Coordinates of C-alpha atoms in Angstrom, one line a residue:
X1 CA -0.1 0.1 -0.1
X2 CA 2.8 2.3 0.7
X3 CA 4.4 1.7 -2.5
X4 CA 0.9 2.6 -4.3
X5 CA 1.1 6.0 -2.2
X6 CA 4.7 6.7 -2.8
X7 CA 4.2 6.0 -6.8
X8 CA 1.1 8.1 -6.8
X9 CA 3.2 11.1 -4.8
X10 CA 5.9 11.0 -7.6
X11 CA 3.6 10.9 -10.4
X12 CA 1.9 14.2 -9.1
X13 CA 5.3 15.7 -8.7
X14 CA 6.5 14.7 -12.2
X15 CA 3.1 15.9 -13.6
X16 CA 3.4 19.1 -11.7
X17 CA 6.9 19.7 -13.2
X18 CA 5.8 19.1 -16.4
X19 CA 2.8 21.8 -16.1
X20 CA 5.2 24.1 -14.5
X21 CA 7.2 24.0 -17.7
X22 CA 4.4 25.0 -19.9
X23 CA 4.2 28.7 -21.1
X24 CA 1.8 30.7 -18.8
X25 CA 1.6 33.7 -21.1
X26 CA 3.2 35.0 -24.4
X27 CA 2.8 38.6 -26.3
X28 CA 0.8 38.9 -29.4
X29 CA -0.4 41.3 -31.9
X30 CA -4.1 42.0 -31.8
X31 CA -5.0 43.2 -35.1
X32 CA -8.4 45.0 -34.7
X33 CA -10.2 47.2 -36.9
X34 CA -11.4 50.8 -36.4
X35 CA -14.1 52.6 -38.2
X36 CA -13.8 56.4 -39.3
X37 CA -16.9 58.2 -40.4
X38 CA -16.4 61.4 -42.3
X39 CA -18.8 64.4 -42.5
X40 CA -20.7 62.9 -45.4
X41 CA -21.2 59.7 -43.3
X42 CA -18.9 57.3 -45.3
X43 CA -16.9 54.7 -43.2
X44 CA -13.4 54.3 -43.6
X45 CA -12.4 50.9 -41.8
X46 CA -8.7 50.9 -40.9
X47 CA -6.5 48.2 -39.5
X48 CA -5.3 48.7 -36.0
X49 CA -2.4 46.8 -34.8
X50 CA -2.6 46.3 -30.7
X51 CA 0.0 45.0 -28.7
X52 CA -2.0 42.1 -26.3
X53 CA -1.0 39.6 -24.2
X54 CA -2.4 35.6 -24.6
X55 CA -2.5 34.3 -20.9
X56 CA -3.4 30.8 -19.6
X57 CA -5.0 30.6 -16.2
X58 CA -8.1 30.6 -14.1
X59 CA -11.2 33.0 -13.9
X60 CA -10.2 35.9 -11.9
X61 CA -6.4 35.7 -12.5
X62 CA -4.4 39.0 -12.6
X63 CA -3.1 39.9 -16.0
X64 CA 0.5 40.1 -16.3
X65 CA 0.5 43.4 -17.9
X66 CA -2.5 45.3 -16.9
X67 CA -1.8 48.0 -19.4
X68 CA -2.4 45.6 -22.4
X69 CA -5.4 43.8 -23.8
X70 CA -5.4 40.4 -22.2
X71 CA -7.2 37.1 -24.0
X72 CA -7.2 35.4 -20.8
X73 CA -7.9 31.6 -21.8
X74 CA -9.4 29.5 -19.0
X75 CA -8.6 25.9 -18.5
X76 CA -10.6 23.9 -21.0
X77 CA -10.8 21.3 -23.5
X78 CA -9.2 21.7 -26.3
X79 CA -6.2 22.8 -24.1
X80 CA -4.3 25.3 -26.1
X81 CA -1.7 25.5 -23.5
X82 CA -0.6 21.9 -24.1
X83 CA -0.5 22.1 -27.6
X84 CA 2.2 25.0 -27.5
X85 CA 4.0 22.9 -24.9
X86 CA 7.1 24.4 -23.4
X87 CA 8.6 25.8 -26.2
X88 CA 10.8 29.2 -25.8
X89 CA 8.4 32.2 -26.1
X90 CA 10.8 34.0 -28.3
X91 CA 10.3 31.4 -31.1
X92 CA 6.4 31.9 -31.5
X93 CA 4.7 34.6 -33.5
X94 CA 1.3 35.1 -32.0
X95 CA -1.4 36.9 -34.1
X96 CA -4.9 37.5 -33.0
X97 CA -8.0 38.5 -35.1
X98 CA -11.5 39.2 -34.5
X99 CA -13.6 36.4 -36.4
X100 CA -16.6 37.2 -38.5
X101 CA -19.3 34.7 -38.6
X102 CA -21.2 36.5 -41.5
X103 CA -24.1 37.3 -39.4
X104 CA -24.7 33.5 -38.8
X105 CA -26.0 33.3 -35.1
X106 CA -26.1 29.7 -33.5
X107 CA -26.2 29.0 -29.8
X108 CA -22.8 27.1 -29.2
X109 CA -22.8 24.1 -26.8
X110 CA -22.4 25.7 -23.3
X111 CA -23.7 29.1 -24.2
X112 CA -26.0 30.8 -21.7
X113 CA -29.4 32.1 -22.9
X114 CA -28.6 35.7 -22.7
X115 CA -25.1 35.5 -23.8
X116 CA -23.7 36.6 -27.2
X117 CA -20.5 35.2 -28.5
X118 CA -17.5 37.5 -29.7
X119 CA -15.4 35.1 -31.4
X120 CA -11.4 35.8 -32.0
X121 CA -9.0 33.6 -34.1
X122 CA -5.3 33.2 -32.9
X123 CA -2.5 31.8 -35.0
X124 CA 0.8 30.8 -33.3
X125 CA 3.5 30.1 -35.8
X126 CA 6.9 28.5 -34.7
X127 CA 9.7 30.6 -36.2
X128 CA 11.7 27.5 -37.1
X129 CA 8.7 25.7 -38.8
X130 CA 8.0 23.0 -35.8
X131 CA 4.3 23.8 -35.8
X132 CA 1.5 26.0 -36.8
X133 CA -1.7 26.4 -34.6
X134 CA -4.7 28.0 -35.3
X135 CA -7.6 28.2 -32.5
X136 CA -10.9 30.2 -32.3
X137 CA -11.5 31.5 -28.8
X138 CA -15.0 32.3 -27.7
X139 CA -15.8 35.2 -25.4
X140 CA -19.4 35.5 -23.8
X141 CA -20.4 39.1 -24.0
X142 CA -23.6 41.3 -24.1
X143 CA -25.5 41.2 -27.3
X144 CA -24.5 43.7 -30.1
X145 CA -26.6 47.0 -30.8
X146 CA -28.0 45.2 -34.0
X147 CA -28.5 41.5 -35.5
X148 CA -25.9 42.6 -38.1
X149 CA -22.3 41.3 -37.1
X150 CA -19.7 43.3 -39.1
X151 CA -16.9 45.9 -38.0
X152 CA -19.3 48.8 -37.3
X153 CA -21.0 47.2 -34.5
X154 CA -18.1 44.8 -32.9
X155 CA -18.1 45.7 -29.0
X156 CA -15.2 48.0 -28.6
X157 CA -12.1 46.6 -26.6
X158 CA -10.3 49.0 -24.3
X159 CA -6.7 48.8 -24.1
X160 CA -6.6 47.5 -20.5
X161 CA -9.4 45.3 -21.0
X162 CA -9.3 41.6 -20.1
X163 CA -11.2 39.1 -21.9
X164 CA -12.2 35.9 -20.5
X165 CA -12.4 33.2 -23.4
X166 CA -12.5 29.5 -23.7
X167 CA -11.2 27.5 -26.7
X168 CA -14.1 26.3 -29.0
X169 CA -11.7 25.0 -31.7
X170 CA -8.2 24.1 -32.5
X171 CA -6.3 23.0 -35.4
X172 CA -2.4 22.2 -35.3
X173 CA 0.2 20.9 -38.0
X174 CA 3.6 19.7 -37.2
X175 CA 4.8 20.0 -41.0
X176 CA 3.9 23.5 -41.9
X177 CA 6.8 23.3 -44.5
X178 CA 7.7 20.0 -46.2
X179 CA 10.5 19.3 -48.7
X180 CA 10.6 16.1 -50.7
X181 CA 12.4 14.8 -53.8
X182 CA 10.7 12.7 -56.1
X183 CA 9.0 9.5 -55.3
X184 CA 8.8 9.5 -51.9
X185 CA 5.8 9.0 -49.5
X186 CA 4.8 12.1 -47.4
X187 CA 2.5 12.7 -44.6
X188 CA 1.0 16.2 -44.0
X189 CA -0.1 16.3 -40.7
X190 CA -3.0 17.9 -39.5
X191 CA -5.3 17.7 -36.4
X192 CA -8.3 19.1 -34.8
X193 CA -10.1 19.3 -31.6
X194 CA -13.5 20.8 -30.8
X195 CA -15.0 21.6 -27.1
X196 CA -18.1 19.6 -27.4
X197 CA -18.8 15.8 -28.3
X198 CA -20.3 14.8 -31.6
X199 CA -20.0 18.0 -33.3
X200 CA -21.6 18.4 -36.7
X201 CA -18.2 18.8 -38.6
X202 CA -17.0 19.1 -42.3
X203 CA -13.3 18.3 -42.9
X204 CA -11.6 18.9 -46.3
X205 CA -8.0 18.8 -47.9
X206 CA -7.5 20.8 -51.2
X207 CA -4.4 21.8 -53.2
X208 CA -3.6 25.1 -54.7
X209 CA -1.0 25.5 -57.3
X210 CA -0.3 28.4 -59.7
X211 CA -4.0 29.8 -58.9
X212 CA -5.7 26.2 -59.3
X213 CA -7.5 24.5 -56.8
X214 CA -7.9 20.8 -56.6
X215 CA -10.0 19.1 -54.3
X216 CA -8.4 16.1 -52.6
X217 CA -10.3 14.8 -49.9
X218 CA -13.8 15.7 -47.9
X219 CA -15.9 14.3 -45.0
X220 CA -19.3 15.3 -43.6
X221 CA -19.8 13.6 -40.3
X222 CA -23.8 13.9 -40.3
X223 CA -24.0 12.1 -43.5
X224 CA -20.8 10.1 -43.2
X225 CA -20.1 10.6 -46.9
X226 CA -16.6 11.1 -48.1
X227 CA -14.9 12.1 -51.4
X228 CA -11.2 11.7 -52.3
X229 CA -8.7 9.6 -50.7
X230 CA -5.6 10.2 -48.6
X231 CA -7.2 10.5 -45.0
X232 CA -7.6 7.5 -42.8
X233 CA -11.3 7.6 -41.9
X234 CA -11.0 5.5 -38.8
X235 CA -8.6 8.2 -37.4
X236 CA -11.0 11.2 -37.9
X237 CA -12.8 10.4 -34.5
X238 CA -9.7 11.1 -32.9
X239 CA -9.1 14.4 -34.6
X240 CA -6.6 13.1 -36.9
X241 CA -7.0 14.9 -40.3
X242 CA -3.4 13.9 -41.8
X243 CA -3.1 13.3 -45.7
X244 CA -0.8 11.0 -47.0
X245 CA 0.8 11.3 -50.7
X246 CA 1.6 7.7 -51.9
X247 CA 4.3 9.0 -54.4
X248 CA 5.6 12.4 -54.8
X249 CA 5.8 14.1 -58.2
X250 CA 6.5 17.5 -59.6
X251 CA 2.5 18.2 -59.9
X252 CA 2.0 17.8 -56.2
X253 CA 4.3 20.8 -55.3
X254 CA 2.2 23.9 -53.8
X255 CA -0.1 24.6 -50.9
X256 CA -2.2 22.1 -49.1
X257 CA -5.1 23.3 -47.0
X258 CA -6.5 21.4 -44.2
X259 CA -10.0 22.7 -43.2
X260 CA -12.5 22.2 -40.6
X261 CA -16.0 23.7 -40.2
X262 CA -18.7 23.7 -37.3
X263 CA -21.2 26.2 -38.1
X264 CA -20.9 29.2 -37.4
X265 CA -17.1 28.3 -37.1
X266 CA -14.5 27.6 -39.7
X267 CA -10.7 27.1 -39.5
X268 CA -8.0 26.0 -41.9
X269 CA -4.0 25.7 -41.9
X270 CA -1.6 26.1 -44.9
X271 CA 0.7 23.3 -45.6
X272 CA 3.4 24.1 -48.2
X273 CA 5.0 21.2 -50.0
X274 CA 8.2 21.7 -52.2
X275 CA 9.7 19.6 -54.4
X276 CA 13.6 19.3 -54.7
X277 CA 15.2 16.8 -56.9
X278 CA 18.9 17.0 -56.8
X279 CA 20.8 17.0 -60.0
X280 CA 22.9 14.0 -61.4
X281 CA 26.3 15.5 -62.6
X282 CA 28.7 14.0 -65.1
X283 CA 31.5 15.0 -67.4
X284 CA 32.3 13.6 -70.6
X285 CA 36.0 12.8 -70.0
X286 CA 37.9 10.4 -67.3
X287 CA 40.0 11.4 -64.2
X288 CA 42.8 12.2 -66.6
X289 CA 42.6 13.6 -70.2
X290 CA 45.6 13.3 -72.3
X291 CA 46.1 15.3 -75.5
X292 CA 48.9 16.0 -78.0
X293 CA 50.1 19.9 -77.6
X294 CA 47.8 21.9 -79.8
X295 CA 44.9 19.5 -80.0
X296 CA 41.5 20.7 -79.1
X297 CA 38.7 18.8 -77.1
X298 CA 35.3 19.6 -76.5
X299 CA 34.6 19.3 -72.6
X300 CA 31.0 19.0 -71.2
X301 CA 29.6 19.0 -67.8
X302 CA 25.8 18.0 -67.4
X303 CA 23.5 18.4 -64.8
X304 CA 20.4 15.9 -65.4
X305 CA 16.9 15.7 -63.6
X306 CA 16.9 18.4 -61.1
X307 CA 14.0 20.4 -60.0
X308 CA 13.1 23.4 -59.7
X309 CA 14.7 25.3 -62.6
X310 CA 17.4 27.4 -61.2
X311 CA 21.0 25.8 -61.4
X312 CA 24.6 27.0 -61.6
X313 CA 27.2 25.6 -63.4
X314 CA 30.7 27.0 -63.4
X315 CA 34.0 25.5 -64.7
X316 CA 37.2 26.4 -62.6
X317 CA 41.1 25.6 -63.4
X318 CA 43.8 25.4 -60.8
X319 CA 47.4 24.3 -60.9
X320 CA 47.8 21.5 -58.6
X321 CA 51.3 22.2 -57.7
X322 CA 50.5 25.6 -56.4
X323 CA 47.4 24.9 -54.6
X324 CA 49.1 22.3 -52.4
X325 CA 51.1 25.2 -50.8
X326 CA 49.6 25.6 -47.2
X327 CA 50.0 29.6 -47.3
X328 CA 49.4 31.8 -50.2
X329 CA 47.8 29.2 -52.5
X330 CA 46.1 30.9 -55.4
X331 CA 42.2 30.3 -55.7
X332 CA 40.7 28.4 -58.7
X333 CA 40.2 30.7 -61.5
X334 CA 36.7 30.5 -63.2
X335 CA 36.7 29.9 -67.1
X336 CA 34.8 32.6 -68.9
X337 CA 34.5 31.1 -72.1
X338 CA 31.7 28.6 -71.0
X339 CA 28.9 28.0 -73.5
X340 CA 25.4 26.7 -71.9
X341 CA 22.7 24.5 -73.8
X342 CA 19.2 25.3 -73.6
X343 CA 17.0 23.8 -70.7
X344 CA 15.7 20.3 -71.5
X345 CA 12.4 19.5 -70.2
X346 CA 12.4 15.9 -69.1
X347 CA 9.1 13.5 -69.2
X348 CA 9.2 13.7 -65.4
X349 CA 8.9 17.5 -65.4
X350 CA 12.4 18.0 -64.4
X351 CA 15.0 19.8 -66.3
X352 CA 18.7 19.1 -67.5
X353 CA 21.2 21.6 -68.5
X354 CA 24.9 21.3 -69.8
X355 CA 27.9 23.6 -69.6
X356 CA 30.8 23.2 -72.1
X357 CA 33.9 24.6 -73.5
X358 CA 36.8 23.9 -76.2
X359 CA 40.2 23.1 -74.4
X360 CA 42.8 23.8 -76.6
X361 CA 45.8 21.6 -75.2
X362 CA 48.9 23.5 -74.4
X363 CA 52.1 22.2 -72.9
X364 CA 52.1 24.9 -70.2
X365 CA 48.8 23.8 -69.1
X366 CA 49.8 20.1 -68.5
X367 CA 49.3 19.0 -64.9
X368 CA 46.4 21.6 -64.0
X369 CA 42.8 20.5 -62.8
X370 CA 39.8 21.5 -64.3
X371 CA 36.9 21.4 -62.2
X372 CA 33.0 21.6 -62.6
X373 CA 30.8 22.9 -59.8
X374 CA 27.1 22.6 -60.1
X375 CA 25.0 24.6 -57.4
X376 CA 21.3 23.9 -56.6
X377 CA 18.7 24.7 -53.7
X378 CA 18.3 21.0 -53.1
X379 CA 22.1 20.5 -52.4
X380 CA 23.8 21.5 -49.3
X381 CA 27.2 21.6 -50.8
X382 CA 27.7 21.8 -54.6
X383 CA 28.5 18.8 -56.6
X384 CA 32.0 18.7 -58.2
X385 CA 33.6 16.6 -61.1
X386 CA 37.1 17.2 -62.1
X387 CA 39.7 15.9 -64.5
X388 CA 43.5 16.5 -64.6
X389 CA 45.0 17.8 -68.2
X390 CA 48.0 15.6 -69.4
X391 CA 49.7 17.4 -72.6
X392 CA 52.3 15.3 -74.4
X393 CA 54.8 16.3 -77.2
X394 CA 53.9 15.3 -80.7
X395 CA 57.6 13.7 -81.0
X396 CA 57.0 11.4 -78.4
X397 CA 54.0 9.9 -79.9
X398 CA 55.8 9.5 -83.1
X399 CA 58.7 7.7 -81.6
X400 CA 56.2 5.3 -79.8
X401 CA 54.6 4.8 -83.1
X402 CA 57.7 4.2 -84.9
X403 CA 58.6 1.6 -82.6
X404 CA 55.4 -0.1 -82.5
X405 CA 55.4 -0.4 -86.2
X406 CA 58.8 -1.9 -86.3
X407 CA 57.9 -4.3 -83.7
X408 CA 54.8 -5.3 -85.7
X409 CA 56.9 -5.6 -88.8
X410 CA 59.6 -7.8 -87.1
X411 CA 56.7 -10.0 -85.8
X412 CA 55.5 -10.4 -89.2
X413 CA 58.7 -11.3 -90.9
X414 CA 59.2 -13.7 -88.0
X415 CA 56.0 -15.2 -88.6
X416 CA 56.3 -15.7 -92.2
X417 CA 59.7 -17.3 -91.9
X418 CA 58.3 -19.7 -89.2
X419 CA 55.5 -20.5 -91.5
X420 CA 58.0 -21.1 -94.5
X421 CA 60.0 -23.4 -92.5
X422 CA 57.2 -25.2 -91.4
X423 CA 56.0 -26.1 -94.8
X424 CA 59.5 -26.9 -96.1
X425 CA 59.7 -29.6 -93.2
X426 CA 56.3 -30.9 -93.9
X427 CA 57.1 -31.2 -97.9
X428 CA 60.3 -33.1 -97.0
X429 CA 58.8 -35.6 -94.6
X430 CA 56.0 -36.3 -97.4
X431 CA 59.1 -37.0 -100.0
X432 CA 61.0 -39.3 -97.4
X433 CA 60.6 -43.0 -98.5
X434 CA 59.5 -45.6 -95.9

């Protein structure tokens, strides 16, 4: 029994320590609107950016900054504080907006009969791309002056006001920016939670690319009907709306939108998928290129099957003897007589490009290293391919050719003599009597 009590005590301590590490507040920018009316009665709606505080706590807590607008999020389910975790506050960008329900007034579960809901959207973005969170906060307030809900009759918020709010809906992605090569399976993470059970929820995925929209998946809980594929229906009940691409292609690049709606609310998250395929680099000569003095050779460096389009190819030359010096070694010199081919469009929508030059062999260039360097956004470091130029004198080739010719001639003469002797001996054996 005492072991059970001790274990419970330690679990309580660990849970308390974990909660203590969670963020209790963070600075935000409240993007409010102000309506100015001129002498002729015309309205001018202007954006007003107001420093504010997002604070987690209990009803009646004092604001951490009494001079700023405070959005006090009272502990509720879904728990926004736990979704944020114990991340450093300097790494999170917080934006708050008013949410317009387009004059749709529906009683929200948990709402009192004499209450009116003011809605606010909060977006938390991690500066290093670890997550994006979108939540809708519900603030019970007095009914507005009229049934029309727009910027002209939203209840004003004072600079020192504290608004008690609860999280009505929350969405989160841990993959706000995804980079992939070709031929991979990629999962676009998206999860959601709503503050009441069995909500009448509609979910959807669609892709936006070059101004075009392509519907990928949709599901309506009230009818149970689904269209498209990529989402596991069995996971929707737990709020997992993640979308899986089975095989990435160039056409899959773009912005993917995960959206959830429960009238009168709707929220969405954008996930960017970038396709980056690294080039395959080759040169048309071996590690050593041997030429005669004065001979000319076309040297080609080819970058193949890369995406996206931008690629940089450069040729450099350096003297290996001087480059081995520890101090004062000259830098490789970039060649300026490089010619580029036109971009080739491949069947898989990737590109290819070649950079070439005409190398005229000179004895003073013998031993130099020529290097092709290819840079592309998919590469952490450039790809390099190189060869060493060996230039020989024509006389040495003539001497080698002469020696080889003489050897071939001697071998031929020797062959003829041996064949003649063999024929003569064979003839003499045939004439010899038994």
